[in-house]
Amino acid sequence: MNKTVKIAIQKSGRLSEDSLNLFKECGIKVEIGKGRLRSVSSNFPAEFLFLRDDDIPGYVEDGVADLGIVGENVLVESGKKVDVVKALGFSKCRLSIAVSRERDFVLPEDLNGKSIATSYPRILGDYLDKHGITAHIHEISGSVEIAPSIGLADAICDIVSSGSTLLSNGLKELESIFRSEAVLIANPGLDPDKQTILDKLLFRIASVQTAKDHKYVLLNAPNDKLDAITAILSGMKSPTVMPLAIEGWSSVHSVLKESDFWEKIESLKDAGAQGILVIPIEKMVL
Ligand code: PRT
Ligand code: ZN
């Protein structure tokens, strides 16, 4: 029988949609259905297990699943021994210490002798140890943001994304102690067949991620401005230049990095480029 890898993803929650999207962009079919706990892909050697995110690091450590997608916050808090093979760039958030807006508080000193409510006792404990602070960690599993107002704790340490939950509970964010995003994790002892499948998956993810970081650009330029314009467009190798039907003009095609896109577009206009078209790239293999 041909080998498959078992991939654990969150059944329903903040990671689910982006995880499924990632596989879709990689051309891997995943059948989903209500109440479904597993699904075998029809076009890639993978079986998907749909689980609660908290269970994913443990399943991957035990080898029940070979791979998994989970937030770094949950992974580090779990303390499980797995390999982080790829940062995926979605579900970004931070773990922050917050207190009531009315309180004057200086970190980390003012935490000494105080109580802090959190669902992340390990990560918070590490932060406190690092700063030589002794505080009482009050572990709770949910609704951490209401702890100060009901008198359960002086401060909280919880996941923050937009900050609106803190705001609507009268809290202010003092310090972010951990940054997190979704990561692909793997069992450290994958056999060679499974490692080969993982390498195939990583190759596809890299092509999708590289494509997202780049844009395809087409523009028209008068031939006497071509040197200046092609100098701005370093591209993958060098830009493609083709004559337009109209005499003295060319069409220039190239690839630009998303990060320096706006700056380069301005320089291109200043250098005489016209009719600039920008097109998203679906996959990019370097
Ligand atoms: O049911 P299951 O156990 O699988 O899911 P879950 O309810 O434990 O987790 P889920 O789906 O809520 O989150 C999954 C992962 O998404 C987390 O472990 C983080 O890695 C990541 N993530 C990204 C977030 C947020 N953003 C986020 N905003 N996880 C939680 N929140 C919560 C936070 O706890 C707080 O209550 O949203 C609130 C803060 O959001 P803002 O935007 O108001 O600041
Ligand atoms: Zn969870």
Short mmCIF file of N, CA and C in Angstrom, two decimals, residues 205-215 281 283-286:
data_model
loop_
_atom_site.label_atom_id
_atom_site.label_comp_id
_atom_site.label_asym_id
_atom_site.label_seq_id
_atom_site.Cartn_x
_atom_site.Cartn_y
_atom_site.Cartn_z
N ILE A 205 3.85 24.69 -0.69
CA ILE A 205 3.56 25.84 0.19
C ILE A 205 4.50 26.99 -0.16
N ALA A 206 5.77 26.68 -0.39
CA ALA A 206 6.74 27.74 -0.72
C ALA A 206 6.33 28.44 -2.02
N SER A 207 5.85 27.67 -3.01
CA SER A 207 5.45 28.27 -4.29
C SER A 207 4.26 29.20 -4.09
N VAL A 208 3.34 28.79 -3.24
CA VAL A 208 2.15 29.61 -2.96
C VAL A 208 2.56 30.87 -2.20
N GLN A 209 3.42 30.69 -1.18
CA GLN A 209 3.84 31.85 -0.37
C GLN A 209 4.65 32.84 -1.20
N THR A 210 5.57 32.34 -2.03
CA THR A 210 6.39 33.23 -2.86
C THR A 210 5.49 34.01 -3.81
N ALA A 211 4.49 33.32 -4.38
CA ALA A 211 3.57 33.99 -5.31
C ALA A 211 2.84 35.13 -4.59
N LYS A 212 2.43 34.88 -3.35
CA LYS A 212 1.70 35.91 -2.59
C LYS A 212 2.57 37.13 -2.32
N ASP A 213 3.88 36.91 -2.24
CA ASP A 213 4.80 38.02 -1.94
C ASP A 213 5.19 38.80 -3.20
N HIS A 214 4.67 38.41 -4.35
CA HIS A 214 5.06 39.06 -5.59
C HIS A 214 3.85 39.44 -6.45
N LYS A 215 4.07 40.38 -7.36
CA LYS A 215 3.03 40.78 -8.32
C LYS A 215 3.64 40.79 -9.72
N ILE A 281 -0.14 36.78 -8.78
CA ILE A 281 0.47 35.54 -9.29
C ILE A 281 -0.08 34.37 -8.46
N LYS A 283 0.99 30.87 -8.56
CA LYS A 283 2.07 30.02 -8.04
C LYS A 283 3.37 30.57 -8.60
N MET A 284 4.45 30.42 -7.83
CA MET A 284 5.73 30.91 -8.32
C MET A 284 6.82 29.95 -7.88
N VAL A 285 7.53 29.37 -8.84
CA VAL A 285 8.60 28.42 -8.53
C VAL A 285 9.92 29.07 -8.89
N LEU A 286 10.77 29.26 -7.89
CA LEU A 286 12.04 29.97 -8.16
C LEU A 286 13.13 28.98 -8.55
#
